[in-house]
Amino acid sequence: MGYKYGVWLVYDKYAFPTTHIGHFTITCFMEKTDAFSLYNDLLATYGKYHYIDVKGNIPIIFDKNMYEDDDNDMGSWGYEGKQHDWENFKKCTNTYECNFSQIPHTSIEYYKTHSVEPRIIDDICVKCRLVVADITDDDPLKWNILV
């Protein structure tokens, strides 16, 4: 089942060592047409590129099933960040059926059964681009950017 479709802010591979597409989730559990519509709304109002200040000195183990509609039993570890338009992004999602990510965060490693070892890094500011993501697969390595 995965996380259906979503809107992400994607960063370049050099920023963090991920095996999956590195991203900050804005929304997930969306229908495909709604994800494209939200993407177009955000793109028109806020643009394609955004910066996120990441708190690397505080790695976090994120709970399994952290979203309202999440029953994937997949946890992760990663970092939280700050982005100045985040509350405005939230307002844009009010007309869509979706799960909004209340705090900007990036997952560095996903897990179902094994333990993980979060790593402390220096704080960093990453440049991200707005995308629509197909996150319908249970395997993060099979997630794709649609636009």
Coordinates of C-alpha atoms in Angstrom, one line a residue:
M1 CA 0.0 0.0 0.0
G2 CA 2.8 2.5 0.8
Y3 CA 1.7 6.1 1.3
K4 CA -0.3 6.6 -1.9
Y5 CA 0.7 9.9 -3.6
G6 CA 2.2 13.0 -2.1
V7 CA 3.9 16.3 -2.5
W8 CA 7.6 16.5 -1.4
L9 CA 10.5 18.8 -1.2
V10 CA 13.4 16.8 -2.7
Y11 CA 17.1 17.5 -2.0
D12 CA 20.2 16.5 -3.9
K13 CA 21.9 13.2 -3.0
Y14 CA 25.0 15.0 -1.6
A15 CA 23.1 16.4 1.3
F16 CA 22.3 13.1 3.2
P17 CA 23.3 9.5 2.6
T18 CA 20.0 7.9 1.7
T19 CA 19.3 4.8 -0.5
H20 CA 15.8 6.2 -1.3
I21 CA 14.9 9.6 -2.8
G22 CA 15.8 12.1 -0.2
H23 CA 12.9 14.3 0.7
F24 CA 10.8 16.3 3.2
T25 CA 7.2 15.2 3.0
I26 CA 4.7 18.0 2.7
T27 CA 1.7 15.6 2.2
C28 CA 1.0 11.9 1.7
F29 CA -2.0 9.6 1.4
M30 CA -3.4 11.6 -1.5
E31 CA -5.1 10.6 -4.7
K32 CA -2.9 11.2 -7.7
T33 CA -5.0 13.9 -9.3
D34 CA -5.2 15.8 -5.9
A35 CA -1.4 15.5 -5.5
F36 CA -0.9 17.2 -8.9
S37 CA -3.5 19.8 -8.1
L38 CA -1.8 20.7 -4.8
Y39 CA 1.6 20.7 -6.4
N40 CA 0.3 23.2 -9.0
D41 CA -1.2 25.4 -6.2
L42 CA 2.0 25.4 -4.3
L43 CA 4.1 25.9 -7.4
A44 CA 2.1 28.9 -8.5
T45 CA 2.1 30.6 -5.1
Y46 CA 5.4 29.7 -3.6
G47 CA 7.7 28.5 -6.4
K48 CA 9.7 25.4 -7.2
Y49 CA 12.7 25.8 -4.9
H50 CA 12.8 26.1 -1.1
Y51 CA 15.4 26.0 1.6
I52 CA 15.1 24.0 4.8
D53 CA 17.3 24.5 7.8
V54 CA 18.0 21.0 9.2
K55 CA 18.8 20.3 12.9
G56 CA 21.5 17.7 12.4
N57 CA 22.7 17.7 16.0
I58 CA 19.3 16.2 17.1
P59 CA 18.7 13.0 15.1
I60 CA 15.2 11.6 15.7
I61 CA 13.7 8.1 15.6
F62 CA 10.3 8.6 14.0
D63 CA 7.4 6.4 15.2
K64 CA 6.0 3.7 13.1
N65 CA 2.6 4.8 11.6
M66 CA 3.2 8.4 12.3
Y67 CA 0.6 9.7 9.9
E68 CA -3.1 9.5 10.5
D69 CA -3.8 7.0 7.7
D70 CA -0.5 5.1 8.2
D71 CA -0.7 1.4 8.9
N72 CA 2.6 0.4 7.1
D73 CA 4.4 -0.4 10.4
M74 CA 7.5 1.2 8.9
G75 CA 9.6 3.5 11.1
S76 CA 12.5 5.7 10.2
W77 CA 15.2 7.9 11.7
G78 CA 16.2 11.3 10.4
Y79 CA 16.1 15.0 11.1
E80 CA 13.6 17.8 11.6
G81 CA 13.9 21.2 10.0
K82 CA 12.4 24.6 9.6
Q83 CA 11.0 26.1 6.5
H84 CA 9.5 29.6 6.5
D85 CA 6.5 28.8 4.3
W86 CA 5.5 25.6 6.1
E87 CA 2.4 27.0 7.8
N88 CA 1.3 28.5 4.4
F89 CA 1.7 25.0 2.8
K90 CA -0.6 23.7 5.5
K91 CA -3.2 26.2 4.7
C92 CA -3.1 25.2 1.0
T93 CA -3.8 21.6 2.0
N94 CA -7.0 22.4 3.7
T95 CA -9.1 21.7 0.6
Y96 CA -7.5 18.3 0.0
E97 CA -7.9 14.9 1.5
C98 CA -4.3 14.2 2.7
N99 CA -2.0 13.7 5.7
F100 CA 0.0 16.9 6.2
S101 CA 3.4 16.6 7.8
Q102 CA 3.1 18.9 10.8
I103 CA 6.9 19.3 11.1
P104 CA 9.3 19.4 8.2
H105 CA 11.4 16.2 8.5
T106 CA 13.5 13.9 6.4
S107 CA 13.9 10.2 6.9
I108 CA 17.5 9.0 6.3
E109 CA 16.8 5.3 6.8
Y110 CA 13.5 3.3 7.0
Y111 CA 13.1 0.1 8.9
K112 CA 10.4 -2.5 9.8
T113 CA 12.3 -5.0 12.0
H114 CA 16.0 -4.1 12.4
S115 CA 17.4 -1.5 14.8
V116 CA 18.9 1.8 13.4
E117 CA 21.7 4.0 14.6
P118 CA 20.9 7.7 14.1
R119 CA 23.9 9.9 13.4
I120 CA 24.6 13.4 14.6
I121 CA 25.8 15.8 11.9
D122 CA 26.4 19.5 11.6
D123 CA 23.3 21.6 11.1
I124 CA 22.8 22.3 7.4
C125 CA 20.6 24.3 5.1
V126 CA 19.5 22.3 2.1
K127 CA 18.0 23.5 -1.2
C128 CA 14.9 21.5 -2.2
R129 CA 12.6 21.4 -5.2
L130 CA 8.9 20.8 -5.1
V131 CA 7.7 17.5 -6.7
V132 CA 4.8 15.0 -6.9
A133 CA 5.8 11.6 -5.6
D134 CA 4.4 8.1 -6.3
I135 CA 4.8 6.5 -2.9
T136 CA 2.4 3.6 -3.5
D137 CA 4.9 0.9 -3.0
D138 CA 5.8 -0.6 0.4
D139 CA 9.5 -0.4 -0.5
P140 CA 11.0 3.2 -0.3
L141 CA 13.5 2.2 -3.0
K142 CA 10.6 1.9 -5.5
W143 CA 9.2 5.4 -4.8
N144 CA 9.3 7.7 -7.8
I145 CA 9.1 11.4 -8.7
L146 CA 6.3 12.1 -11.2
V147 CA 7.0 15.7 -11.8

